[in-house]
PDB file of C-alpha atoms in Angstrom:
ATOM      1  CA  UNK J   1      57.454  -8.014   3.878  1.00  0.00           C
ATOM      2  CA  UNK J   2      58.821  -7.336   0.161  1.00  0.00           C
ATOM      3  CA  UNK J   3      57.570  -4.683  -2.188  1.00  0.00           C
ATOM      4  CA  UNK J   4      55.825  -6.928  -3.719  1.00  0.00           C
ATOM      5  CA  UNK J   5      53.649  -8.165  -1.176  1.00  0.00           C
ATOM      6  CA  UNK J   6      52.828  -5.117   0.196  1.00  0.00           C
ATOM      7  CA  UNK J   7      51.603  -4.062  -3.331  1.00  0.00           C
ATOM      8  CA  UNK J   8      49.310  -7.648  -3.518  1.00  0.00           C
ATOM      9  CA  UNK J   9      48.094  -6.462   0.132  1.00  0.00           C
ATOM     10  CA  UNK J  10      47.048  -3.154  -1.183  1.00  0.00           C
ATOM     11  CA  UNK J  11      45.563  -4.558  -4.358  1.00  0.00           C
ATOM     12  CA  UNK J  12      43.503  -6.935  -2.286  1.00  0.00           C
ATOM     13  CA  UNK J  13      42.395  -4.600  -0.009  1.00  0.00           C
ATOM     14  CA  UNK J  14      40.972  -2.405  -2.915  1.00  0.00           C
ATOM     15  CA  UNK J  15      39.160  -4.778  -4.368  1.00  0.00           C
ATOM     16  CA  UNK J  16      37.465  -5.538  -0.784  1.00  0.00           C
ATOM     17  CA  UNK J  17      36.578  -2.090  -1.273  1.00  0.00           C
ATOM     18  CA  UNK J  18      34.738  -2.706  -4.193  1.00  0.00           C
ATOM     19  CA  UNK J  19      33.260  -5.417  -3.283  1.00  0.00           C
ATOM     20  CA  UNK J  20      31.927  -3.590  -0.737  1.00  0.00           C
ATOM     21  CA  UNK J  21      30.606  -0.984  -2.685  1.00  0.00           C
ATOM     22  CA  UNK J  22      28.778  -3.597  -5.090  1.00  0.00           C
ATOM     23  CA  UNK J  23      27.305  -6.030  -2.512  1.00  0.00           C
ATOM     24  CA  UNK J  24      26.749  -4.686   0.186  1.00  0.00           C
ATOM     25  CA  UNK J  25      26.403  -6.629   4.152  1.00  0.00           C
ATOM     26  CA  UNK J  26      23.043  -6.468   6.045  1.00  0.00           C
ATOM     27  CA  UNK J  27      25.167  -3.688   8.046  1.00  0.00           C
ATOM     28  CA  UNK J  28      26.154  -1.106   5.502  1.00  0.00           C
ATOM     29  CA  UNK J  29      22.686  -2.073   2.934  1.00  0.00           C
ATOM     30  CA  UNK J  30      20.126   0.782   2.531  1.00  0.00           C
ATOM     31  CA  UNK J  31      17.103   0.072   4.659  1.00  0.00           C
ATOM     32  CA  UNK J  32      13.812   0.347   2.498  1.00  0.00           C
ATOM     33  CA  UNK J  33      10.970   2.477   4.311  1.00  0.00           C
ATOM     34  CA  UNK J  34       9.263   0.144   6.720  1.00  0.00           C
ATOM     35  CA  UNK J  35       4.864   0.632   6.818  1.00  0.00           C
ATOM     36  CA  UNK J  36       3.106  -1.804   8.882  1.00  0.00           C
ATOM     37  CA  UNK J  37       0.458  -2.434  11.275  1.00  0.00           C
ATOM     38  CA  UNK J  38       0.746  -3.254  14.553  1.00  0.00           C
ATOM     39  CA  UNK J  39      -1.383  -4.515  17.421  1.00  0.00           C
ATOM     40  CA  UNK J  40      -0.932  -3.525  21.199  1.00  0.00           C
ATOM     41  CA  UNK J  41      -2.947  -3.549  24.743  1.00  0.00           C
ATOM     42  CA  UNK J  42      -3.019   0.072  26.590  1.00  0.00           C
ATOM     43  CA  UNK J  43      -4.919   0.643  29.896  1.00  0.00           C
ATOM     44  CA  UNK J  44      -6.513  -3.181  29.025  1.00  0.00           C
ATOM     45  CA  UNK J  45      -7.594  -2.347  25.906  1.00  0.00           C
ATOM     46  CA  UNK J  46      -6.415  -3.548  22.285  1.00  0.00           C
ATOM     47  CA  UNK J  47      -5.630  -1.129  19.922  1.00  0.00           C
ATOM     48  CA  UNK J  48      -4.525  -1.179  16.382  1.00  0.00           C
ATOM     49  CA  UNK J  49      -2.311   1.549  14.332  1.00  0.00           C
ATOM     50  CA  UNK J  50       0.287   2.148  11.683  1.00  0.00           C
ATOM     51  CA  UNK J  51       3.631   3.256  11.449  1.00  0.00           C
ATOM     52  CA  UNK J  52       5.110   4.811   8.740  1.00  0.00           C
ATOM     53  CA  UNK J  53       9.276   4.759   8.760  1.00  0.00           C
ATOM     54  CA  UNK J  54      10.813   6.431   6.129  1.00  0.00           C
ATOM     55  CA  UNK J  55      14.135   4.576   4.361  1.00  0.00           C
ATOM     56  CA  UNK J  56      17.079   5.370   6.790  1.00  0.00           C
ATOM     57  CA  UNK J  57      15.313   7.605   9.524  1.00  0.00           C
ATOM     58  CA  UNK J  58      17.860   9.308  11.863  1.00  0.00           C
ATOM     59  CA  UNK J  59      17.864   8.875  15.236  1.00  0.00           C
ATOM     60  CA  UNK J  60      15.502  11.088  17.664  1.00  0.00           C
ATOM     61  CA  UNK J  61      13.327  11.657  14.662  1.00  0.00           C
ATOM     62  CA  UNK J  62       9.848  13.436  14.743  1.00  0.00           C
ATOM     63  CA  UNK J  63       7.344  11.338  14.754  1.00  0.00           C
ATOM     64  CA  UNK J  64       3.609  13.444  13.933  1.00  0.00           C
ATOM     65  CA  UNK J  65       0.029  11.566  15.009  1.00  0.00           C
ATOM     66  CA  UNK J  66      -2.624  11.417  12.031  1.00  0.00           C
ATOM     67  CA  UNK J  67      -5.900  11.293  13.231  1.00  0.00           C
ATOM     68  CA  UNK J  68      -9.205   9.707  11.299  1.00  0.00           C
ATOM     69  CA  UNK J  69     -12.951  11.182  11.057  1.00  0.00           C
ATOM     70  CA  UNK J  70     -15.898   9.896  13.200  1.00  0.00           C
ATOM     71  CA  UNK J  71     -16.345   6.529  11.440  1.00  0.00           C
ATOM     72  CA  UNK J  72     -13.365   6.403   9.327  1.00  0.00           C
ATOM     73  CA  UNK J  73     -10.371   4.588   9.344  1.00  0.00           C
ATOM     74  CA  UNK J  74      -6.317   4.935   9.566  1.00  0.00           C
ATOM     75  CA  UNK J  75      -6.082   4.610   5.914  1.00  0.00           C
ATOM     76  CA  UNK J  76      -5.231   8.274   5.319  1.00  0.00           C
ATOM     77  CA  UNK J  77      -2.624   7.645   2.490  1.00  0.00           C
ATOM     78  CA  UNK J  78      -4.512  10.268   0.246  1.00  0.00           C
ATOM     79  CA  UNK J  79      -3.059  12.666   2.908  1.00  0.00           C
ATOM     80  CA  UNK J  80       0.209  12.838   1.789  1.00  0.00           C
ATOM     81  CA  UNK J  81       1.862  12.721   5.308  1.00  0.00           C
ATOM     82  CA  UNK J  82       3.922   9.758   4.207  1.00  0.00           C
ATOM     83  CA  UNK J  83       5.886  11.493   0.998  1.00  0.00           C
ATOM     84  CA  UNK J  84       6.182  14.680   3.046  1.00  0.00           C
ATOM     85  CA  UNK J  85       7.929  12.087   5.486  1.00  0.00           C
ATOM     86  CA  UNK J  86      10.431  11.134   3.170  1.00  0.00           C
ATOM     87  CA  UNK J  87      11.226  14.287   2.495  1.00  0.00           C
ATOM     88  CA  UNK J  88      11.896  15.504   5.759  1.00  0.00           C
ATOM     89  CA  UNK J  89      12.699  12.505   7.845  1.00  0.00           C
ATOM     90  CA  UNK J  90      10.201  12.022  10.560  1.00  0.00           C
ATOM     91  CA  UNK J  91       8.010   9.203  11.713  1.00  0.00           C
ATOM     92  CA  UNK J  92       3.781   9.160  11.486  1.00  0.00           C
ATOM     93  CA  UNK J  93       1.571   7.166  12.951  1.00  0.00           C
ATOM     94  CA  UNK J  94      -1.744   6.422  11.951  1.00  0.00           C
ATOM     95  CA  UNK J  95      -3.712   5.045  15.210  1.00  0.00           C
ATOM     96  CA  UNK J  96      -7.281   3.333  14.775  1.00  0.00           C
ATOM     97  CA  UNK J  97     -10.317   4.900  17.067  1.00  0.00           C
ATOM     98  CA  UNK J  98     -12.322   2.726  19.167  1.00  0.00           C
ATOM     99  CA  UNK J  99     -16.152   1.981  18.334  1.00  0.00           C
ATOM    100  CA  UNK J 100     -18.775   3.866  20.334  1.00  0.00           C
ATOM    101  CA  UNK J 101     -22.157   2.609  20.775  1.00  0.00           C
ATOM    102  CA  UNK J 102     -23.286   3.094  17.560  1.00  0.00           C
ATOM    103  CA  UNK J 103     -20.648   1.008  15.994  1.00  0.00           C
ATOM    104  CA  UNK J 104     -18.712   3.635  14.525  1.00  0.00           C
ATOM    105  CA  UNK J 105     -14.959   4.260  15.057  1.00  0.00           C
ATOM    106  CA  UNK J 106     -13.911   7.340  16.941  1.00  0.00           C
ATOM    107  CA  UNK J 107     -12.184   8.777  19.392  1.00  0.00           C
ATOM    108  CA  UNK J 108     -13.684  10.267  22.504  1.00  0.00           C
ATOM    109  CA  UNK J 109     -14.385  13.735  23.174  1.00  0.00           C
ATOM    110  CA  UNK J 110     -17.248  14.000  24.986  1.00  0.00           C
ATOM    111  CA  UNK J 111     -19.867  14.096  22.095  1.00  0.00           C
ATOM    112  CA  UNK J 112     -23.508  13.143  23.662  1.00  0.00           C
ATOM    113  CA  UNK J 113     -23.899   9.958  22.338  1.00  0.00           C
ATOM    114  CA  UNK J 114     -20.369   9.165  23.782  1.00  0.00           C
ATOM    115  CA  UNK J 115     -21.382   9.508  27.347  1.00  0.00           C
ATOM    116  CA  UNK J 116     -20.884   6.176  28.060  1.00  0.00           C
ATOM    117  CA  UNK J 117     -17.745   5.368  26.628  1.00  0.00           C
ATOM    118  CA  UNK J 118     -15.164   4.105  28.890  1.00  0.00           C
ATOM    119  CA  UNK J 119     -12.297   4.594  26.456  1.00  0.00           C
ATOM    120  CA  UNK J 120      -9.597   7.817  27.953  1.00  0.00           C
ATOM    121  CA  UNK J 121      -8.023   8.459  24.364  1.00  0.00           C
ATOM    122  CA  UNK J 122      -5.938  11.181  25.508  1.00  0.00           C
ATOM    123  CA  UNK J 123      -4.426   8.508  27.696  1.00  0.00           C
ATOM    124  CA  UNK J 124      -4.646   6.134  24.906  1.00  0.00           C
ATOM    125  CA  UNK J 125      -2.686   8.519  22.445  1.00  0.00           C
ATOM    126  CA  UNK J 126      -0.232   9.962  25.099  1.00  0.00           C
ATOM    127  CA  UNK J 127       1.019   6.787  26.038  1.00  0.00           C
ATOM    128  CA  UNK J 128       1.267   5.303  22.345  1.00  0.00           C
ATOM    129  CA  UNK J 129       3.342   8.047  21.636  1.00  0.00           C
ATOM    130  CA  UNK J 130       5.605   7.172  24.664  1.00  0.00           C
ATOM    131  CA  UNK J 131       6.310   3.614  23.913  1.00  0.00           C
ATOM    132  CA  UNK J 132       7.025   4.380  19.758  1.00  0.00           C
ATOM    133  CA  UNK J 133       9.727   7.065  21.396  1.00  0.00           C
ATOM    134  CA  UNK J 134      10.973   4.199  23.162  1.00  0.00           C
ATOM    135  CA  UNK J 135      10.775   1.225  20.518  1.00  0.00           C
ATOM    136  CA  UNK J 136      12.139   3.270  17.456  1.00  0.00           C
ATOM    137  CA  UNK J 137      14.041   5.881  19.392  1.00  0.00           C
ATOM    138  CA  UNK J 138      12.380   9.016  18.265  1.00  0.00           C
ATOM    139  CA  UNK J 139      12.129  12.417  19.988  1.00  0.00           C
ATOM    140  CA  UNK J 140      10.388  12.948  23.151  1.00  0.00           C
ATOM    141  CA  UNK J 141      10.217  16.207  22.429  1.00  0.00           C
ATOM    142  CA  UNK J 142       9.117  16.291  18.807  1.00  0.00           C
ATOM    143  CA  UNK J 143       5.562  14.828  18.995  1.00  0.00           C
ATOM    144  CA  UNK J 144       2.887  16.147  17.011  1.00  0.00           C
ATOM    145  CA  UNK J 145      -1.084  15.554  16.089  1.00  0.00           C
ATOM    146  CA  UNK J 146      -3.045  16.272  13.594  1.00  0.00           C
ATOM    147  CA  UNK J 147      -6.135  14.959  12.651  1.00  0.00           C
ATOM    148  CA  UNK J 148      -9.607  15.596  10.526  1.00  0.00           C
ATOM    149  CA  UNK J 149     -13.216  16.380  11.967  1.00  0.00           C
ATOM    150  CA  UNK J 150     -13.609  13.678  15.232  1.00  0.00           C
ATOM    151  CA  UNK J 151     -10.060  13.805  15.159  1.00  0.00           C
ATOM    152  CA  UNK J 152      -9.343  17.799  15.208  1.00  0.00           C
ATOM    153  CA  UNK J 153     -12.004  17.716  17.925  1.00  0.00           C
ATOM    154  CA  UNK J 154      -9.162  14.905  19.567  1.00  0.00           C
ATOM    155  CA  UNK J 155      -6.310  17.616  18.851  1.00  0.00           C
ATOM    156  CA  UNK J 156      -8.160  20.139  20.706  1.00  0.00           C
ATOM    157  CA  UNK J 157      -8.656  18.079  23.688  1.00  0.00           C
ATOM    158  CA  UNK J 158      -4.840  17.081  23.367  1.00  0.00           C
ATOM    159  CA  UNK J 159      -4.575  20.914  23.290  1.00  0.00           C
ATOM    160  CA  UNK J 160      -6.141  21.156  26.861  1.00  0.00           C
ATOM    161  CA  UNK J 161      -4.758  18.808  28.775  1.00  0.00           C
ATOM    162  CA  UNK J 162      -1.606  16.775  27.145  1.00  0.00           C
ATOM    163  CA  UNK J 163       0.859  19.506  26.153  1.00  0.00           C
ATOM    164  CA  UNK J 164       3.653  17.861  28.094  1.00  0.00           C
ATOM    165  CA  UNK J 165       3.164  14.833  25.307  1.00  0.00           C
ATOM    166  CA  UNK J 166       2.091  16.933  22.044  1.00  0.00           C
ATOM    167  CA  UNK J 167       3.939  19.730  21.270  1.00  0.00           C
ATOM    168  CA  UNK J 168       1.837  21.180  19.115  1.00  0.00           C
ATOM    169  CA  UNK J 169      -1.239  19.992  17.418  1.00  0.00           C
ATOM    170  CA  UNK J 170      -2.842  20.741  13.925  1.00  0.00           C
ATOM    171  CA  UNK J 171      -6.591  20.002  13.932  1.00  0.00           C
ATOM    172  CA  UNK J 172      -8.400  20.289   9.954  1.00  0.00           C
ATOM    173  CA  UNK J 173     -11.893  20.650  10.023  1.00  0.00           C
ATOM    174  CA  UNK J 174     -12.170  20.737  13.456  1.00  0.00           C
ATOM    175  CA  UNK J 175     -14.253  22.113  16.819  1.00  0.00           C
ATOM    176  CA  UNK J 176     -13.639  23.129  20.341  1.00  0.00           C
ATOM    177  CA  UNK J 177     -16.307  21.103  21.725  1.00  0.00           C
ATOM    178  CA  UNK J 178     -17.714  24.007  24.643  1.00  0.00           C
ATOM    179  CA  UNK J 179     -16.999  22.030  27.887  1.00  0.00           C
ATOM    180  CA  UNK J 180     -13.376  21.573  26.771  1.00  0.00           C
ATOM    181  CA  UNK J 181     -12.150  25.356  27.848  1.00  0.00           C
ATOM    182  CA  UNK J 182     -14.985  25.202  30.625  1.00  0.00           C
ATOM    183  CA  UNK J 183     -13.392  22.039  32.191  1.00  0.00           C
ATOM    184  CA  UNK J 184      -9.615  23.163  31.506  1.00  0.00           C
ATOM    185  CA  UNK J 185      -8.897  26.490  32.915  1.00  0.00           C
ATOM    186  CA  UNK J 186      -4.638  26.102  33.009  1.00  0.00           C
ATOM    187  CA  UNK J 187      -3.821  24.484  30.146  1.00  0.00           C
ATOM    188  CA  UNK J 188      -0.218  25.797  29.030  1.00  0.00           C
ATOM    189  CA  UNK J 189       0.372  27.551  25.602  1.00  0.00           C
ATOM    190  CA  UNK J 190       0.753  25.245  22.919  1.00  0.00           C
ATOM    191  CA  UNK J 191       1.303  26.021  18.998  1.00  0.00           C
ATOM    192  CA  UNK J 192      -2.127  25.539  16.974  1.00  0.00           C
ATOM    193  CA  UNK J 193      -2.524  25.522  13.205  1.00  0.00           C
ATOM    194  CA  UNK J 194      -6.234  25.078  11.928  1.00  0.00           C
ATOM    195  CA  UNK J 195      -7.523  24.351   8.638  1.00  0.00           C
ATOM    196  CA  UNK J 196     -11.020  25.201   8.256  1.00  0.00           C
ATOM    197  CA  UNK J 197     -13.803  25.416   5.416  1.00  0.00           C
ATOM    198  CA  UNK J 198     -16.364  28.486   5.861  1.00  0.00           C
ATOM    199  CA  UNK J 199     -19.171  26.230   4.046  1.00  0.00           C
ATOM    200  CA  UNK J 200     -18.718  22.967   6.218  1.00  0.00           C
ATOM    201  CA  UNK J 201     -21.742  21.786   6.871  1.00  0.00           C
ATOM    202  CA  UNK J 202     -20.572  18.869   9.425  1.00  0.00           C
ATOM    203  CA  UNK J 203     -18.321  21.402  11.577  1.00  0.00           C
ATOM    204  CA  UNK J 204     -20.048  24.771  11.383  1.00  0.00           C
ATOM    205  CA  UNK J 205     -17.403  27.600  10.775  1.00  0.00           C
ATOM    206  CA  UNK J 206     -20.148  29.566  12.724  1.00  0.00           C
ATOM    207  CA  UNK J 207     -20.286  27.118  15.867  1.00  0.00           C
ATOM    208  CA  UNK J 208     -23.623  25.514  17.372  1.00  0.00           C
ATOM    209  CA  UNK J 209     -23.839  26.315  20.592  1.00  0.00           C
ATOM    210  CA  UNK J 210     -27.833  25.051  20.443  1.00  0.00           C
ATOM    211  CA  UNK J 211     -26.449  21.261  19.408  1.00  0.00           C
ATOM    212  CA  UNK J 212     -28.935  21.335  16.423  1.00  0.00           C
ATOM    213  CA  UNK J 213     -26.418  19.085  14.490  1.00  0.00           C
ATOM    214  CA  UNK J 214     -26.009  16.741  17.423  1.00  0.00           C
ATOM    215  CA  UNK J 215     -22.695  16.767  17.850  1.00  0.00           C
ATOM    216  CA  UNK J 216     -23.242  18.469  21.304  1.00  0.00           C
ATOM    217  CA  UNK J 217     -22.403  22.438  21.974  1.00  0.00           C
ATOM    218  CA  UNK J 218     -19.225  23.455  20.549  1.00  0.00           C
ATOM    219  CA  UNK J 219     -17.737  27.283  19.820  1.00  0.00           C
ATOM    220  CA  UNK J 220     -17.512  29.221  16.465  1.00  0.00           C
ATOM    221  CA  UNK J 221     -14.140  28.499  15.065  1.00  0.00           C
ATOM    222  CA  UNK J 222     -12.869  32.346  14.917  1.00  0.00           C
ATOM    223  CA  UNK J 223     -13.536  32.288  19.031  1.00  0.00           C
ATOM    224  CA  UNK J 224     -11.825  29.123  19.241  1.00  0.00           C
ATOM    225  CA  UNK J 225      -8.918  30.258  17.523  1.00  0.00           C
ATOM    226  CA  UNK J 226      -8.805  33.628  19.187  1.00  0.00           C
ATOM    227  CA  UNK J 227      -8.676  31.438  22.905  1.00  0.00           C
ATOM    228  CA  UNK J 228      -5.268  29.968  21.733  1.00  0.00           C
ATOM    229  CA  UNK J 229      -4.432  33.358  20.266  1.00  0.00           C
ATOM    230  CA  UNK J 230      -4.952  34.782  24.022  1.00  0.00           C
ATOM    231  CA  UNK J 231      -3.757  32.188  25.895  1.00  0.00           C
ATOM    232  CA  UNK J 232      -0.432  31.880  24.353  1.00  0.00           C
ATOM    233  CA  UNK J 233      -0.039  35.397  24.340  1.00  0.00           C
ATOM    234  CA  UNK J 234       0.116  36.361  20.411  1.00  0.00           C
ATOM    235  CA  UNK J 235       0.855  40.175  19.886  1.00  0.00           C
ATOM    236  CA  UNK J 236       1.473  40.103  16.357  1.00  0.00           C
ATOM    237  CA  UNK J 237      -1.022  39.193  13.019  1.00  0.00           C
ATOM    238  CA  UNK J 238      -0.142  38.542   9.540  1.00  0.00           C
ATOM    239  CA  UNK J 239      -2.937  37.911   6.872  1.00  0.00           C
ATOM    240  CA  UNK J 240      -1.965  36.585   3.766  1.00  0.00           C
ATOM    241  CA  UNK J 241      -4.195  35.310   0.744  1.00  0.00           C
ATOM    242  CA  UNK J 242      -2.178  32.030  -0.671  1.00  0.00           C
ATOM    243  CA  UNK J 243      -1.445  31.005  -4.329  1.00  0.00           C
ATOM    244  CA  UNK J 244      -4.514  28.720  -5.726  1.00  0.00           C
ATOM    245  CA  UNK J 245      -3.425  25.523  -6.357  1.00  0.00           C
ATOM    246  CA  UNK J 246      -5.751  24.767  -8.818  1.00  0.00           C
ATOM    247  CA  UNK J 247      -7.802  26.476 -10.977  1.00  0.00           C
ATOM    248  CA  UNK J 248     -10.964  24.842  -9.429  1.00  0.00           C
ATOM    249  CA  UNK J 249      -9.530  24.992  -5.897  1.00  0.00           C
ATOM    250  CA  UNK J 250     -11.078  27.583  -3.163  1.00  0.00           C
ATOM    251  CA  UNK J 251      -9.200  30.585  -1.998  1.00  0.00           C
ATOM    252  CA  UNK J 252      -7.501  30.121   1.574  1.00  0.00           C
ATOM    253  CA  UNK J 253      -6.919  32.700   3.616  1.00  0.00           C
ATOM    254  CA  UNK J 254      -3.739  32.435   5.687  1.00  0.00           C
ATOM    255  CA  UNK J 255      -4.366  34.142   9.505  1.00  0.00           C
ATOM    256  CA  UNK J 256      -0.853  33.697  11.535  1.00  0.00           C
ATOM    257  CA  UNK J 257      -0.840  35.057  14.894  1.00  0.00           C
ATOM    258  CA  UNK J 258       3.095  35.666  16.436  1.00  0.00           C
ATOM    259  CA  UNK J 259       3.936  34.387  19.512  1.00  0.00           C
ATOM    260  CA  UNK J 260       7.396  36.407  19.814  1.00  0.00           C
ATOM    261  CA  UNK J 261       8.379  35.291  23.708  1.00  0.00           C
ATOM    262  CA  UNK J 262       7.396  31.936  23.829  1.00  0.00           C
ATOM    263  CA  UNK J 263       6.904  31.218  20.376  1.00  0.00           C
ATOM    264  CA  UNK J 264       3.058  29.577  20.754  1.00  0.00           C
ATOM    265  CA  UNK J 265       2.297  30.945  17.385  1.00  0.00           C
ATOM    266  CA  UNK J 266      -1.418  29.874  16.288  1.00  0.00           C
ATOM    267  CA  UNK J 267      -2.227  29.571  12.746  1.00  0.00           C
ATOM    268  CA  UNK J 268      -5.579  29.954  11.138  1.00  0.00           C
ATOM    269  CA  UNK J 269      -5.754  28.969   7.547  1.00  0.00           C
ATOM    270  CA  UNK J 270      -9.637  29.920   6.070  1.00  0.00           C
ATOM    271  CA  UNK J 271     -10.591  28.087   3.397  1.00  0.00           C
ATOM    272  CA  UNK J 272     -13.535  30.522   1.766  1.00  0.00           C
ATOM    273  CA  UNK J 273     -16.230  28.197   0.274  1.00  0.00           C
ATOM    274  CA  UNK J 274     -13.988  25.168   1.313  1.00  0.00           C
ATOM    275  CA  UNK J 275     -16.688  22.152   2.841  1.00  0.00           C
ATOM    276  CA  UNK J 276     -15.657  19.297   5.192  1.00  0.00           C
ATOM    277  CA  UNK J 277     -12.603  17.712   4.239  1.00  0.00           C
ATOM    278  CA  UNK J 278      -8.557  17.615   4.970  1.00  0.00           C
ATOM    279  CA  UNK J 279      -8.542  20.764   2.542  1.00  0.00           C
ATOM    280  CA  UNK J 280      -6.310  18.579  -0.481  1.00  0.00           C
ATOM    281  CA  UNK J 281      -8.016  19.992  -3.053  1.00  0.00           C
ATOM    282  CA  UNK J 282      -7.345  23.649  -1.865  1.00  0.00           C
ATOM    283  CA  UNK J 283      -3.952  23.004  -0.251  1.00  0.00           C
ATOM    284  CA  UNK J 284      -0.905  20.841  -0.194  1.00  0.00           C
ATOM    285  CA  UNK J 285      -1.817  19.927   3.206  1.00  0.00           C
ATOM    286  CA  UNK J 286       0.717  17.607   4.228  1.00  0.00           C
ATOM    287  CA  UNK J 287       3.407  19.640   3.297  1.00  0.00           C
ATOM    288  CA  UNK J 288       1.495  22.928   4.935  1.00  0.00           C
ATOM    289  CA  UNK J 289       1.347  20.766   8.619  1.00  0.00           C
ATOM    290  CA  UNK J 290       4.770  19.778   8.766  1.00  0.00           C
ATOM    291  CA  UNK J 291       5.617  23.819   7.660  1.00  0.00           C
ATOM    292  CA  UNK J 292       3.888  24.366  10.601  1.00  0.00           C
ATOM    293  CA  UNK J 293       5.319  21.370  13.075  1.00  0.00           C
ATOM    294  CA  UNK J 294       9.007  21.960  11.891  1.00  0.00           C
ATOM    295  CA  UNK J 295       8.936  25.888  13.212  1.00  0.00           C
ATOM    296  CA  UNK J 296       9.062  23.811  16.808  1.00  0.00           C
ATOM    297  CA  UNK J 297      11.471  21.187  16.587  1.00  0.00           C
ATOM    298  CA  UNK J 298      14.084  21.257  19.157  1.00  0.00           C
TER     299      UNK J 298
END
């Protein structure tokens, strides 16, 4: 091969380099974030959710469960979990509850009026969580849940009796229904972060044992928090009032309790005057869960 040849080879080989750069092939093209919906049977049932995939996702991702309301949807955009996603690079999925007998969409955690209600959502969610691992290769160890109201209640079940799926859970708004810690007596440690309102009037900060709202018994939030704060062994307490992010927005009140062998560190955040709600308006709450999520990523 002459000198000049070899200098044609190199010039076309630069401008296939360029090329490159300009167009580039289905295999080296930027993959946009992917959001759909999806339909699949579990345990002979069909059940709907969506999956939020951020643009180029790494392999063994997170992926964290958001969880609706009693009688809501899985249209929690307004959450933020999907920007806070981008940012960080994990996977959420936004499951849709059964109806109960009233016709409402929830998942079920033993409320009265749920009594007969065939549905096993911890099965439902546990094994959901399983096959995404498997279809979009993300971590089988970094599995969260979160959720609001009927869905905190679902965390705190998840608490009890599926820590070998979830490894930790952040319920908002939430209750530990009272059969749940009378039913599971050795449930494992597992990281909890709560986000509750003192002036909800759906989930009473101040529990209802009596079931006047009809919900069925369930514990004063403080007790329920200071259960996980026992059980996972927490020696240590910080208390820390945050910066408001509004002018109009209630104080919170930031309660973390230290987990220093195992590292089951439950978090308590007490929104004073805050109602029923994810806490948005006091909080950036998406970016507060994954705060707490990311502290146990392996």
């Amino acid at each position: 091969m002459t000198t000049i040849d070899m200098k044609r080879g190199f010039l076309c080989f630069l401008n296939f380099i360029l090329l490159m750069a300009l167009y580039p092939t289905d295999a080296t093209a930027k993959k946009d974030a992917s959001y759909e919906t999806y339909n699949c049977v579990i345990d002979g049932v069909e059940r709907t959710y969506k999956l939020y995939l951020p643009a180029n996702i790494g392999a063994d991702a997170a992926l964290v469960f958001a969880l609706h309301g009693y009688g809501g949807t899985f249209d929690l955009d307004h959450v933020g979990l999907n920007q806070v996603a981008d940012k960080y690079g994990f996977a959420v999925c936004y499951p849709q509850g059964s109806k109960d007998g009233r016709g409402k969409s929830c998942w079920n955690v033993g409320y009265p009026f749920q009594h007969d209600m065939k549905v096993d959502d911890v099965a439902f969610l546990s094994k959901l969580a399983k096959r995404l691992q498997k279809e979009h290769n993300l971590s089988k160890r970094n599995t969260f849940c979160t959720g609001m109201s009927n869905g905190g209640e679902m965390c705190y079940l998840l608490a009890y009796c599926s820590q070998k799926t979830f490894a930790a859970v952040a319920p908002i708004a939430g209750l530990t229904m009272a059969w749940m810690p009378e039913k599971y007596t050795r449930n494992r440690p597992i990281p909890l972060f709560e986000v509750h309102g003192t002036e909800d009037r759906t989930s009473e900060w101040t529990g209802d044992m009596e079931n006047k709202g009809g919900w069925g018994a369930y514990i004063p939030v403080p007790d329920a928090i200071d259960y996980w704060v026992k059980r996972n062994g927490c020696e240590e307490v910080t208390h820390e009032e945050l910066p408001l992010k509004s002018a109009t927005s209630n104080k919170v009140i930031a309660h973390k309790y230290i987990d220093r062998k195992g590292g089951n560190d439950v978090w308590l955040y007490e929104i004073v005057g805050g109602g029923h709600s994810w806490g948005e308006k006091d909080l950036e709450i998406a970016e507060e869960i994954w705060k707490f999520f990311s502290k146990f990523t392996e």
